[in-house]
Short mmCIF file of C-alpha atoms and ligand atoms in Angstrom, two decimals:
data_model
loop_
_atom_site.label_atom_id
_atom_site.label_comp_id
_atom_site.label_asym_id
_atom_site.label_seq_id
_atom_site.Cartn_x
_atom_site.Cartn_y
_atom_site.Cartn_z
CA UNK A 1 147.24 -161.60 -83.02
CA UNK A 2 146.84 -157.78 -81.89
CA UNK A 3 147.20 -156.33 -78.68
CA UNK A 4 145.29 -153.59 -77.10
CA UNK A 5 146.55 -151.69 -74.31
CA UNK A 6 149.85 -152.13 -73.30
CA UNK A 7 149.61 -151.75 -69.08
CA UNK A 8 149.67 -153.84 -66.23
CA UNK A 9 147.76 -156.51 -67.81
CA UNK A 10 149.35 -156.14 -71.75
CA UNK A 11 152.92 -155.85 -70.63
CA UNK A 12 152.31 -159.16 -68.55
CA UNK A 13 150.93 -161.49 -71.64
CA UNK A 14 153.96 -160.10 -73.92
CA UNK A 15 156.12 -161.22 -71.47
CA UNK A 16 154.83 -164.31 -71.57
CA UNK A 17 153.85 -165.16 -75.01
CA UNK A 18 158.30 -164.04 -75.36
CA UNK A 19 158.90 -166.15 -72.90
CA UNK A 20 156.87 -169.56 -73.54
CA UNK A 21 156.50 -168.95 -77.54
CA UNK A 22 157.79 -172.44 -78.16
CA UNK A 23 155.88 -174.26 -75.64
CA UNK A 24 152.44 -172.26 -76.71
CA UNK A 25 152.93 -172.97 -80.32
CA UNK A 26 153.68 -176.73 -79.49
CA UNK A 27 150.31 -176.88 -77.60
CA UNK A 28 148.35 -174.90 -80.33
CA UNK A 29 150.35 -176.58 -83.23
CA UNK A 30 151.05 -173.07 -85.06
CA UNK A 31 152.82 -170.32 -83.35
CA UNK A 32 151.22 -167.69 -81.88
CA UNK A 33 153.05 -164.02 -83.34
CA UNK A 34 152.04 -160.53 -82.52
CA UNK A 35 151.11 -158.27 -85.48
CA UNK A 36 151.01 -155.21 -82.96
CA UNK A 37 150.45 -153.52 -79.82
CA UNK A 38 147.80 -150.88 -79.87
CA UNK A 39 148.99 -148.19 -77.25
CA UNK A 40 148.51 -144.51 -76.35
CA UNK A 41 151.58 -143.26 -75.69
CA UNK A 42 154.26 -145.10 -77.73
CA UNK A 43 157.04 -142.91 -76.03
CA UNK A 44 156.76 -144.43 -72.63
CA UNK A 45 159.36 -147.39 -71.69
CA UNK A 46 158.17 -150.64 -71.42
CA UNK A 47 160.56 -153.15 -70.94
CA UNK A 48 160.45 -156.42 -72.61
CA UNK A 49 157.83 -154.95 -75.56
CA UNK A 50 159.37 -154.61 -78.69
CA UNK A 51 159.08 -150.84 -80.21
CA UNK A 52 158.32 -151.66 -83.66
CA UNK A 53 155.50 -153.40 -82.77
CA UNK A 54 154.16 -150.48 -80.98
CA UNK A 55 151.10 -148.42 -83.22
CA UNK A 56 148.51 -145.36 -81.95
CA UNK A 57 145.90 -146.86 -84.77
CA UNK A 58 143.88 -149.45 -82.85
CA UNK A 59 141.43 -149.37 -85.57
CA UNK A 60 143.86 -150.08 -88.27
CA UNK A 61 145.44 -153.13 -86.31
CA UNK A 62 141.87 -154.67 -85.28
CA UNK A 63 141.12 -155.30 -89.20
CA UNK A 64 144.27 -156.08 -90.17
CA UNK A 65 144.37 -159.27 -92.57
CA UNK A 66 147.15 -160.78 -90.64
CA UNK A 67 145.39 -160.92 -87.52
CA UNK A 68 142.41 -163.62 -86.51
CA UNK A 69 142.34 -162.97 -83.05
CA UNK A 70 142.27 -159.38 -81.05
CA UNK A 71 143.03 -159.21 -77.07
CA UNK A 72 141.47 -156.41 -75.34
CA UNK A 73 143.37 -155.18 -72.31
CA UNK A 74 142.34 -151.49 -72.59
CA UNK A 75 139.47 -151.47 -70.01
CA UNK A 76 136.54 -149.30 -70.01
CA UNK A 77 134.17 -149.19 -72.14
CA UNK A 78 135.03 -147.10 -75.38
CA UNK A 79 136.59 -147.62 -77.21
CA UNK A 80 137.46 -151.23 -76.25
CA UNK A 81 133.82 -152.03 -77.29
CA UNK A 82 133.70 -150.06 -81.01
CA UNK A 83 137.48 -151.91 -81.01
CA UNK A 84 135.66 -155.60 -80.17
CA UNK A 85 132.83 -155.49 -82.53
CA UNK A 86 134.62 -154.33 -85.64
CA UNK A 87 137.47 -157.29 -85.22
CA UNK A 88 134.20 -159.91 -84.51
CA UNK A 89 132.72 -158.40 -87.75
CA UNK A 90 135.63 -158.95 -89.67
CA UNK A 91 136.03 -162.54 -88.49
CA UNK A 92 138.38 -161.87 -85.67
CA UNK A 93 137.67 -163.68 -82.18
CA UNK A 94 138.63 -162.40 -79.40
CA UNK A 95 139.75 -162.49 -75.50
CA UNK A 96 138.93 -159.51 -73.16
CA UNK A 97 139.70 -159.13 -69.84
CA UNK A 98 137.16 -156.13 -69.38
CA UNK A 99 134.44 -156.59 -66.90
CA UNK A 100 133.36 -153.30 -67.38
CA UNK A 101 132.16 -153.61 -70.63
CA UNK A 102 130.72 -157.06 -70.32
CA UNK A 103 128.50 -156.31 -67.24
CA UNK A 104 127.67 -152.82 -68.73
CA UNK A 105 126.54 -154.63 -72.43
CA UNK A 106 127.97 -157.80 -72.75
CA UNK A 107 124.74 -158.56 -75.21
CA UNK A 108 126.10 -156.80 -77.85
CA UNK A 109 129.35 -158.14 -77.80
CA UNK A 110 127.67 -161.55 -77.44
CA UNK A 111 125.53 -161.32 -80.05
CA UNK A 112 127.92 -159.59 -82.49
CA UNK A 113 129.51 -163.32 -81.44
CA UNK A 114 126.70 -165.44 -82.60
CA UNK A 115 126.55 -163.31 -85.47
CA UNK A 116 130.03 -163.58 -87.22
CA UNK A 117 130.78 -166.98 -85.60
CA UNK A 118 133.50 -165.28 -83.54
CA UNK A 119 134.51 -166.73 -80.11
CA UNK A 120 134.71 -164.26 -76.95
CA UNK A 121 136.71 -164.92 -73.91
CA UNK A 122 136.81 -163.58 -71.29
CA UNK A 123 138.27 -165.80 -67.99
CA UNK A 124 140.18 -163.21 -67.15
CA UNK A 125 137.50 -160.48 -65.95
CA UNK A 126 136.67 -162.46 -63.09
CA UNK A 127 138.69 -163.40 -60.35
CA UNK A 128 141.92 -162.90 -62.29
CA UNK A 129 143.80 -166.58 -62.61
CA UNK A 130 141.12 -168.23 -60.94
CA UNK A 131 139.56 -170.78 -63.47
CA UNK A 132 136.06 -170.15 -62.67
CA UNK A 133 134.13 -168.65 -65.58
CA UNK A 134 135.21 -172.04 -67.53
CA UNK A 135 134.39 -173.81 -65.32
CA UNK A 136 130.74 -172.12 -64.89
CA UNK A 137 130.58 -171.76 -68.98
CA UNK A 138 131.62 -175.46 -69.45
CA UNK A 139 132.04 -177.96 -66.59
CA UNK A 140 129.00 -176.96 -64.67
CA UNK A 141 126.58 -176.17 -67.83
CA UNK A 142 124.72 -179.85 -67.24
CA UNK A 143 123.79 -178.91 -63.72
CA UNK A 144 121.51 -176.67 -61.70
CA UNK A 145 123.51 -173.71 -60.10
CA UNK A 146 121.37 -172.33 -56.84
CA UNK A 147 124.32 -169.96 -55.26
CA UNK A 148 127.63 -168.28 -56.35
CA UNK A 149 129.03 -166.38 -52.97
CA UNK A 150 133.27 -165.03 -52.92
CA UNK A 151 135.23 -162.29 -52.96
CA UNK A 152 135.56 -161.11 -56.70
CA UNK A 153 138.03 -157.66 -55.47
CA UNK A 154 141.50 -157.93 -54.23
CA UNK A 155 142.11 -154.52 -53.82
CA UNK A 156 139.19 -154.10 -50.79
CA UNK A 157 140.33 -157.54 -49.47
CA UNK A 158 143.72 -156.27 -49.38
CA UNK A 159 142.28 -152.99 -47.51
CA UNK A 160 139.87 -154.67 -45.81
CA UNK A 161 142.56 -157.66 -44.02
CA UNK A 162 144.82 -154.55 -43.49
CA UNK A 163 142.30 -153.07 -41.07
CA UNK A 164 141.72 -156.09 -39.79
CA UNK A 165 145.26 -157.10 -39.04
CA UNK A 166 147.20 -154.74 -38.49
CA UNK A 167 144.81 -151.61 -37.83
CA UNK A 168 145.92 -149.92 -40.69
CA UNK A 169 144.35 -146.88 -42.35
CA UNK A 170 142.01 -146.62 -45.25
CA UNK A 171 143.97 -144.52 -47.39
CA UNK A 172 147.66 -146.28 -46.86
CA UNK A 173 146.08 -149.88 -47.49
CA UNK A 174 144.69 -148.56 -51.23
CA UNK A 175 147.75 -146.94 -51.59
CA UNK A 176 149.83 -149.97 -51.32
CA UNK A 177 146.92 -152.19 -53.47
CA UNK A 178 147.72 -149.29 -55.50
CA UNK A 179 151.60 -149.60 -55.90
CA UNK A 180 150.89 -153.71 -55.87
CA UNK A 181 149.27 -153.10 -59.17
CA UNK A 182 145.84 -154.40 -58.24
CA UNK A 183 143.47 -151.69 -58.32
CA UNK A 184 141.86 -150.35 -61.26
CA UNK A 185 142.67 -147.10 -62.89
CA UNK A 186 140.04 -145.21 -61.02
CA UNK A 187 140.32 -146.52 -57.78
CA UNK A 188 136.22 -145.58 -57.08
CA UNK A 189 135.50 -148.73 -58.79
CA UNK A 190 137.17 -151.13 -56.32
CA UNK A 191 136.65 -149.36 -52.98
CA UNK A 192 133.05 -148.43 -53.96
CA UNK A 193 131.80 -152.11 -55.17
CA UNK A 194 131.40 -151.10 -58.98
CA UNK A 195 134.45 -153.80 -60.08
CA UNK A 196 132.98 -156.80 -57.67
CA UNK A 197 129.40 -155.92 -58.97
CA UNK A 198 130.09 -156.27 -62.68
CA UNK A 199 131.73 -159.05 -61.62
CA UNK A 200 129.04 -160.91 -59.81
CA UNK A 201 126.80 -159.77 -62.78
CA UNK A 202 129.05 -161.59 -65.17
CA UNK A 203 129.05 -164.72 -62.57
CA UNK A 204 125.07 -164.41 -62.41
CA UNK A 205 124.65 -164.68 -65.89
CA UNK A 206 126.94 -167.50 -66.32
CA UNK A 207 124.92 -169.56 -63.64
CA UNK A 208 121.48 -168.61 -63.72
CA UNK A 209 121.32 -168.34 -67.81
CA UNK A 210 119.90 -164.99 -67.08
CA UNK A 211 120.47 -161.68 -68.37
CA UNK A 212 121.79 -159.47 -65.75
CA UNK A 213 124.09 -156.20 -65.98
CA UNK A 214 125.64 -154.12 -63.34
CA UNK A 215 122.60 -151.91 -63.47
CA UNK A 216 120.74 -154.99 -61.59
CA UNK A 217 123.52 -155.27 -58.74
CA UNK A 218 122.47 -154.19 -55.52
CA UNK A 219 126.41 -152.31 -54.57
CA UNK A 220 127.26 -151.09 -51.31
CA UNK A 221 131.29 -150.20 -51.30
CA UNK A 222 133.68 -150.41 -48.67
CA UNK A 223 134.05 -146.47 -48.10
CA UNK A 224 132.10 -146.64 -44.96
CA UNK A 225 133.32 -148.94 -43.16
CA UNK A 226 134.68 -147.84 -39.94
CA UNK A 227 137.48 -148.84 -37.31
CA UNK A 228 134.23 -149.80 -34.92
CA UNK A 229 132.83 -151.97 -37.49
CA UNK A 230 135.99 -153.99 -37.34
CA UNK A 231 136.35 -153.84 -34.00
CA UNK A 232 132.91 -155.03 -33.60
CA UNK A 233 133.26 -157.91 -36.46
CA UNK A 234 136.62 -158.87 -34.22
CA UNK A 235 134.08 -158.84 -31.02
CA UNK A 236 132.13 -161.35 -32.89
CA UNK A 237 135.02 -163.19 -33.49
CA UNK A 238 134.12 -162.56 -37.44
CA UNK A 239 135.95 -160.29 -39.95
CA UNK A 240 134.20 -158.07 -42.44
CA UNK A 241 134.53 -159.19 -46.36
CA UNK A 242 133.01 -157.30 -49.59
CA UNK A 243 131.13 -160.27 -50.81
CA UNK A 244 129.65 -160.82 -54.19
CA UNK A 245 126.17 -162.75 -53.84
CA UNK A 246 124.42 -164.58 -57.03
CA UNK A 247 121.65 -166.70 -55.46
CA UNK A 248 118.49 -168.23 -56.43
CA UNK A 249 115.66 -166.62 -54.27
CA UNK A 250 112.98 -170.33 -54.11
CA UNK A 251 109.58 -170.14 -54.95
CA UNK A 252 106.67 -172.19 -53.63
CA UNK A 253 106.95 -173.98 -56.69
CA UNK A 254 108.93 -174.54 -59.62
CA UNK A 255 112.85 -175.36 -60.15
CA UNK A 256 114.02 -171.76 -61.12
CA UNK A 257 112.98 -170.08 -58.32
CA UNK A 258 110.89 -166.88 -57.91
CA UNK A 259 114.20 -164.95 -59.26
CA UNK A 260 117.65 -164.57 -58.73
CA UNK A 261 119.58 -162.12 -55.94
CA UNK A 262 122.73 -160.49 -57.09
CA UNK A 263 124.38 -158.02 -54.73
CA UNK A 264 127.26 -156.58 -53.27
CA UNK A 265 128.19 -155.51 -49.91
CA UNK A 266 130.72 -155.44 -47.13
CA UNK A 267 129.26 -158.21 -44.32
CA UNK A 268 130.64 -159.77 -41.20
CA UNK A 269 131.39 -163.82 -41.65
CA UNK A 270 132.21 -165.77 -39.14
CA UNK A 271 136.46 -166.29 -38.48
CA UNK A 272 135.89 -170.00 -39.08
CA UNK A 273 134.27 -169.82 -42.22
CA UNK A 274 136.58 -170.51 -45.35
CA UNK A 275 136.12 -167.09 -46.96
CA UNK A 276 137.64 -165.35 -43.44
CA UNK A 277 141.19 -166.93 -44.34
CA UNK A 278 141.41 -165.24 -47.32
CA UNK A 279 143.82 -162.95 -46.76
CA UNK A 280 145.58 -160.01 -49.00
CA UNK A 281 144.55 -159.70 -52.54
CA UNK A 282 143.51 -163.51 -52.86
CA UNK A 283 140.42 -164.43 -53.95
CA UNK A 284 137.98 -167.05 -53.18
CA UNK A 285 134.41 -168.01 -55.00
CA UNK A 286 132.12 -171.08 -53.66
CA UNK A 287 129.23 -172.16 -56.09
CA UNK A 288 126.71 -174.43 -54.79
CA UNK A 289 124.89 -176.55 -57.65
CA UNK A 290 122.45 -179.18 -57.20
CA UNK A 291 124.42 -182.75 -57.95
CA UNK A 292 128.01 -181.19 -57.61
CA UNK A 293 127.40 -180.24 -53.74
CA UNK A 294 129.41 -177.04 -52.97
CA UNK A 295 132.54 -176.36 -54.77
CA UNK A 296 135.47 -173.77 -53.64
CA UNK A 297 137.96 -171.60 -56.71
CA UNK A 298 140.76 -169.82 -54.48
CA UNK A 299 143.78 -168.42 -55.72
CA UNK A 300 144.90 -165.15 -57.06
CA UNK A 301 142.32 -162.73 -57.99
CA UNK A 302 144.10 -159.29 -59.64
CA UNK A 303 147.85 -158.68 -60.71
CA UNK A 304 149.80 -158.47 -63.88
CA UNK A 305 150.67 -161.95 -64.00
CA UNK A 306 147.66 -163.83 -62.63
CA UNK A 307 145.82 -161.83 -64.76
CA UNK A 308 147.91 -162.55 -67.79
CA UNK A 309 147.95 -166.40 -67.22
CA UNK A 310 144.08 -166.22 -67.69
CA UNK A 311 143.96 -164.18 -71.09
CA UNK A 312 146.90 -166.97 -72.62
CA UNK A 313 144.54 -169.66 -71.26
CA UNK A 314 141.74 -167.80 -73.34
CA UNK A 315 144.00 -167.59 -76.28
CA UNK A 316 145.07 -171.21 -76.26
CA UNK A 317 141.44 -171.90 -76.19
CA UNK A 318 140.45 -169.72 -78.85
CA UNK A 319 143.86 -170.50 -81.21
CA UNK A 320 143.16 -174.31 -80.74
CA UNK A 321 139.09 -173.24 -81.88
CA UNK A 322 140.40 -171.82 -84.59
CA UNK A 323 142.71 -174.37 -85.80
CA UNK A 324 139.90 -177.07 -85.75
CA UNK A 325 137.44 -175.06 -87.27
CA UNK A 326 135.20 -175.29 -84.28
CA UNK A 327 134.16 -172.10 -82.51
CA UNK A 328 133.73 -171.83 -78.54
CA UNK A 329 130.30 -172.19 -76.46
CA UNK A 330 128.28 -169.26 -77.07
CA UNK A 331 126.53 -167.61 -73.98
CA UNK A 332 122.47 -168.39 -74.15
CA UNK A 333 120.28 -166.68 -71.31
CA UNK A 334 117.51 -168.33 -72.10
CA UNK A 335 116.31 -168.34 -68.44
CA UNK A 336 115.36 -164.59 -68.54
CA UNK A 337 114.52 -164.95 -64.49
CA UNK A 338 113.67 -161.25 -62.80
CA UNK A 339 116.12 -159.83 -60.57
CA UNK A 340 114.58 -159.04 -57.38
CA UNK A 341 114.99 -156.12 -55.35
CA UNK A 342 117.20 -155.59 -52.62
CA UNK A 343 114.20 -155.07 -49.81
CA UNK A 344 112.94 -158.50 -50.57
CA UNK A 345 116.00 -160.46 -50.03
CA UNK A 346 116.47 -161.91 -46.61
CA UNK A 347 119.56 -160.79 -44.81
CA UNK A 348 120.94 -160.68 -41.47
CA UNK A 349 122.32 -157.99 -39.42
CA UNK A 350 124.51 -156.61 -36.69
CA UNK A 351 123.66 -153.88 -35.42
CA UNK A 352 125.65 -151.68 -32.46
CA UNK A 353 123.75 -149.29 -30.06
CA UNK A 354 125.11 -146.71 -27.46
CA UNK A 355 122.78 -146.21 -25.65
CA UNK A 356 121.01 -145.02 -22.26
CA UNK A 357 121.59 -147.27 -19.30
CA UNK A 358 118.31 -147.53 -17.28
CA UNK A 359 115.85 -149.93 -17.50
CA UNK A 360 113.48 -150.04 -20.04
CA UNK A 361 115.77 -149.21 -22.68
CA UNK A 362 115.88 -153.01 -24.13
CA UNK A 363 112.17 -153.46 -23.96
CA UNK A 364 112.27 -150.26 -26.21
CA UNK A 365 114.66 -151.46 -28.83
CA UNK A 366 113.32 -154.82 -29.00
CA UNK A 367 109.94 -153.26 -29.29
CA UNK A 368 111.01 -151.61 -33.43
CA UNK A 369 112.48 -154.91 -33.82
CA UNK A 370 108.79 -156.93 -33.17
CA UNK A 371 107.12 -154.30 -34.71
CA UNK A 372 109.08 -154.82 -38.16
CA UNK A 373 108.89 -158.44 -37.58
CA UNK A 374 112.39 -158.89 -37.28
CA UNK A 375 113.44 -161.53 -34.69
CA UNK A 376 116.52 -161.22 -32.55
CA UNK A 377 119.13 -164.03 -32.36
CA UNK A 378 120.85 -162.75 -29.39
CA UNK A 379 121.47 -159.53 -27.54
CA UNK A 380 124.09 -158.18 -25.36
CA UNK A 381 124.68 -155.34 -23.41
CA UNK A 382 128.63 -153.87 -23.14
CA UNK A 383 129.20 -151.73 -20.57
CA UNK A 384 127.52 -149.57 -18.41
CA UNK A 385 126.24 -145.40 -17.59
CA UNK A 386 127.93 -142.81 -20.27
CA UNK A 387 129.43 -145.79 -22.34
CA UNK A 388 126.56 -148.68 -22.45
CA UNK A 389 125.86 -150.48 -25.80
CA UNK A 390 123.71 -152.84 -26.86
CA UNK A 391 125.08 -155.79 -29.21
CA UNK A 392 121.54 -156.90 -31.44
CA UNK A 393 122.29 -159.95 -33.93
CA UNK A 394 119.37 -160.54 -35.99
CA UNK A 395 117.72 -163.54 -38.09
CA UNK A 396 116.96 -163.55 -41.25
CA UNK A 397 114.72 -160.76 -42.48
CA UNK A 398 113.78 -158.67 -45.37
CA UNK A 399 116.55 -156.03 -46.16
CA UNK A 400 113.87 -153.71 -46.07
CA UNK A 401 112.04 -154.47 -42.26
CA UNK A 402 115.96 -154.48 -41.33
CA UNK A 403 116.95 -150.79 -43.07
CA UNK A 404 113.17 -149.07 -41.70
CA UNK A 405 114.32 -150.88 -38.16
CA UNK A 406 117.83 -149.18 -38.25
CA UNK A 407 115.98 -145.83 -38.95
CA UNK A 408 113.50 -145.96 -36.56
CA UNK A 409 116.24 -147.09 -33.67
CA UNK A 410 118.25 -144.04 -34.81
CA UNK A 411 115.04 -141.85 -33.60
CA UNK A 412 114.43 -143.45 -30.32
CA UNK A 413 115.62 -141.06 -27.35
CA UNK A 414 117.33 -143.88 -25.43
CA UNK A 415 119.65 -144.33 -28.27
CA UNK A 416 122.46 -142.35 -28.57
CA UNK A 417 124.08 -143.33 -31.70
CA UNK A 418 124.05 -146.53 -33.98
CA UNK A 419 127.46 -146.99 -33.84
CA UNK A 420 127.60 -150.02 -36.82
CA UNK A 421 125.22 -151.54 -38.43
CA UNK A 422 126.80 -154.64 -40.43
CA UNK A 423 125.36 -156.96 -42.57
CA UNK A 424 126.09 -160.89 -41.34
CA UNK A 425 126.88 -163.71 -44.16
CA UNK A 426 127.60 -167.12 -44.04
CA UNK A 427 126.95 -169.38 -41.33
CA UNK A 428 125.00 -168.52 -38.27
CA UNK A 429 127.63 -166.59 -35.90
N1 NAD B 501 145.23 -155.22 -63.06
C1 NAD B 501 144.53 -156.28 -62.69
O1 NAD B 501 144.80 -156.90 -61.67
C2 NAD B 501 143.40 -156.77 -63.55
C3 NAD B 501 142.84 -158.01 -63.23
C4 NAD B 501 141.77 -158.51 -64.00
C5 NAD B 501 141.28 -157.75 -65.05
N2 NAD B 501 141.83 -156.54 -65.31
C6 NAD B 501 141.28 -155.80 -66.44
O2 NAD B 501 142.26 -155.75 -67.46
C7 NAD B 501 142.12 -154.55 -68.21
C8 NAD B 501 143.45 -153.79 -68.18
O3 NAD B 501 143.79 -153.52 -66.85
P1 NAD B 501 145.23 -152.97 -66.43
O4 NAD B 501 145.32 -153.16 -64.97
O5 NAD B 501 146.27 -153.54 -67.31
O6 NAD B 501 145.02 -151.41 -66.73
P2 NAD B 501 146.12 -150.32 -67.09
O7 NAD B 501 145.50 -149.01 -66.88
O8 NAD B 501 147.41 -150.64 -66.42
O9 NAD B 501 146.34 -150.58 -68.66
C9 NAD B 501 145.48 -150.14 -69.67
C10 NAD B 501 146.33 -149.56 -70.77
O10 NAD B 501 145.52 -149.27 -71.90
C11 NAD B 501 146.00 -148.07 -72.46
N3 NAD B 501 144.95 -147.46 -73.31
C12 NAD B 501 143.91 -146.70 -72.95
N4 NAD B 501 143.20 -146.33 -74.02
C13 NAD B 501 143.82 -146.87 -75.10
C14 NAD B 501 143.56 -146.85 -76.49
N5 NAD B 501 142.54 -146.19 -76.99
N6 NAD B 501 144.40 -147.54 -77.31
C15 NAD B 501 145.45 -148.20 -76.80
N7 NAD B 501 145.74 -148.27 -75.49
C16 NAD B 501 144.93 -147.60 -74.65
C17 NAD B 501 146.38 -147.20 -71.29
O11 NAD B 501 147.28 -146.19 -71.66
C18 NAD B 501 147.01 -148.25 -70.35
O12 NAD B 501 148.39 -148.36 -70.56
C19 NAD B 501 140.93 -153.81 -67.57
O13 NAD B 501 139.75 -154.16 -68.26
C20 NAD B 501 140.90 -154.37 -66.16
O14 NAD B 501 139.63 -154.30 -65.58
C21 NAD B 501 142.89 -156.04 -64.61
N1 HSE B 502 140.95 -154.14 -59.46
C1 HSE B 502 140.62 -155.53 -59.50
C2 HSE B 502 141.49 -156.24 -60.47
C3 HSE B 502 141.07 -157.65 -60.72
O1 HSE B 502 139.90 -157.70 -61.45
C4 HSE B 502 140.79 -156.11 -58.10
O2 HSE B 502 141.32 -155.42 -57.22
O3 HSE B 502 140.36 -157.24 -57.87
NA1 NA B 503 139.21 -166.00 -63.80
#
């Protein structure tokens, strides 16, 4: 085996292929050595990873004889992907924890898979330990998948259930995700939805047998969200989440559906829904299939270790593949359903007004709302004079009636400000 990339992830599975080599070459039935560690900067400590296994020349170790299977814990996508398809071309398989790259061209690599008969893992990408891409890949593959809905990013959990508990600050909660070893390199891709989008892409195309890349995923990051949206959510008696959506949009006819949904985007869900309780980094995925009912994958989502346990799940797998002579499933969007665009799917929202307080005003607001054909769940004015607001929670709608209703309110004279305008997920609150 080779190893590429030797950081939070890589120093995590040599640990443990050290530490349970005789147990993981009892359950493969051959042991399971390291040719080499492909690494940048061979000078820096890492303790428990033996030096002279240590080599700058990822290229050289990727087509070495002695190694039939390559893991890729580089990230990003070159050169882990130039690094991928040469081992699969020289009859290496190989497991990847690289989201990245699989939502950004995951065909290639796939079909460089079917190609050379090489298997590609990759359980790890996705909610971290969780077992869920198996489970999508294998368990589920006889039955008809119509929703995938979780949190697929501990690091804005973890900031987002700081703010939410204990009032914390933005930039101190990422720090500490930071230190905990959960966020990315760049920390733009957690905090501004690009991890939990190629994510849901990857969890889309599992389902829905669909092609779908990051490209497709509607992304709205965390960035914006303000102390008074969290306040507000808390009002509610809800908490705000970055949720990953994969759904099924119905048609009139036909079992498909007129397309799928895939998006991204902080929302407020209800305190006694299941995905409010997750709490810190954890993460927590619900799929809802035809004949299995719903179904719920908790546990942890990012970290050296939890990550690590997934990639030497994906090695057993592939070690035991190659050992019987009989490669992995192979992905096959045969589906080819559109993805549709945000303004068409139905969402509903919060939205939070300061406004004037004289009489009128509501017949005003509620006025944009009719004229968008949006209808109003409930209202509710706070306060009164200087500091009145008006609380609007609406029903379902199309995200694009909702976003030209939040402009037009923002133009009305009687309102102020819109102080938050939130999303709302999940049951009815
Ligand atoms: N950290 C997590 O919680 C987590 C969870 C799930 C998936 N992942 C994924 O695992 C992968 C690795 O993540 P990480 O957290 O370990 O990142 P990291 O930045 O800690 O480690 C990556 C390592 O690769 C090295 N590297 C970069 N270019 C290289 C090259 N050309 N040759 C050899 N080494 C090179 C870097 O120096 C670094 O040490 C990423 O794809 C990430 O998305 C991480
Ligand atoms: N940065 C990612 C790592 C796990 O994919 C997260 O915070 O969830
Ligand atoms: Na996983």
């Amino acid at each position: 085996m080779a190893l590429l990339g030797c950081g939070v992830v890589g120093t995590e599975v040599v640990r443990l292929l050290r530490e349970q080599a005789g147990d993981l070459a009892a359950r493969v039935g051959v042991p399971l050595e390291l040719a080499g560690i492909a690494v940048r900067r061979p000078e820096r400590v890492r303790e428990g990873v033996p030096r002279e296994l240590l080599t700058t020349d990822a290229q050289g170790l990727v087509t070495r004889d002695d190694v039939d299977i390559v893991i890729e814990v580089i990230g990003g996508i070159e050169p882990a992907r130039t690094l991928m398809l040469e081992a699969m071309k020289t009859g290496k398989s190989v497991v990847t924890a690289n989201k990245a790259l699989l939502a950004e061209d995951g065909a290639t690599l796939f079909a460089a898979a079917r190609e050379y008969g090489a298997d590609l893992y990759y359980e790890a990408s996705v909610a971290g330990a969780i077992p869920l891409l198996r489970p999508l890949r294998e368990s589920l593959v006889g039955d008809h998948v119509h929703r995938v809905l979780g949190i697929v990013n501990g690091t804005t959990n973890y900031i987002l259930d700081q703010m939410d508990t204990h009032g914390a600050g933005f930039n101190e909660a990422l720090e500490e995700a930071q230190a905990l070893g959960y966020a990315e390199a760049d920390p733009t891709a957690d905090v501004e939805g690009f991890d939990a989008a190629a994510k849901a892409a990857i969890l889309a195309q599992l389902a829905f047998h669909t092609p779908v890349t990051a490209a497709d995923v509607h992304r709205e990051g965390i960035t914006e969200v303000s102390a008074a949206d969290v306040a507000g959510a808390k009002e509610m008696n809800s908490v705000v989440k970055l949720l990953a959506i994969c759904e099924r949009v119905p048609a009139a006819e036909g079992r498909n559906g007129r397309g799928v949904s895939v998006r991204v985007y902080p929302a407020m869900i209800p305190r006694s829904h299941p995905l409010a309780s997750v709490r810190e980094a954890y993460n927590a995925v619900f799929v809802e299939a035809e004949s299995a009912g719903s179904l719920m994958f908790y546990g942890a989502g990012a970290g050296g270790a939890p990550t690590a346990s997934a990639v030497l799940g994906d090695l057993v797998a592939v070690a035991r593949n190659l050992r019987g002579g009989t490669p992995g499933p192979v992905e096959v969007t045969y589906a080819k359903l559109p993805v549709l665009p945000m303004g068409e799917t139905r969402t509903r929202y919060y939205i939070q007004l300061d406004v004037a307080d004289r009489s009128g005003v509501l017949a005003t607001v509620a006025e944009e709302f009719a004229k968008h054909d949006v209808s109003i769940q409930a209202v509710r004015q706070v306060g009164s004079g200087e500091d009145a607001q008006l609380v609007v929670v609406t029903h379902r709608a199309a995200d694009a009636a909702l976003t030209t209703t939040v402009e037009r309110l923002r133009s009305l004279d009687d309102v102020r400000e819109v102080a938050s305008v939130m999303r709302v997920e999940a049951d009815e609150v």
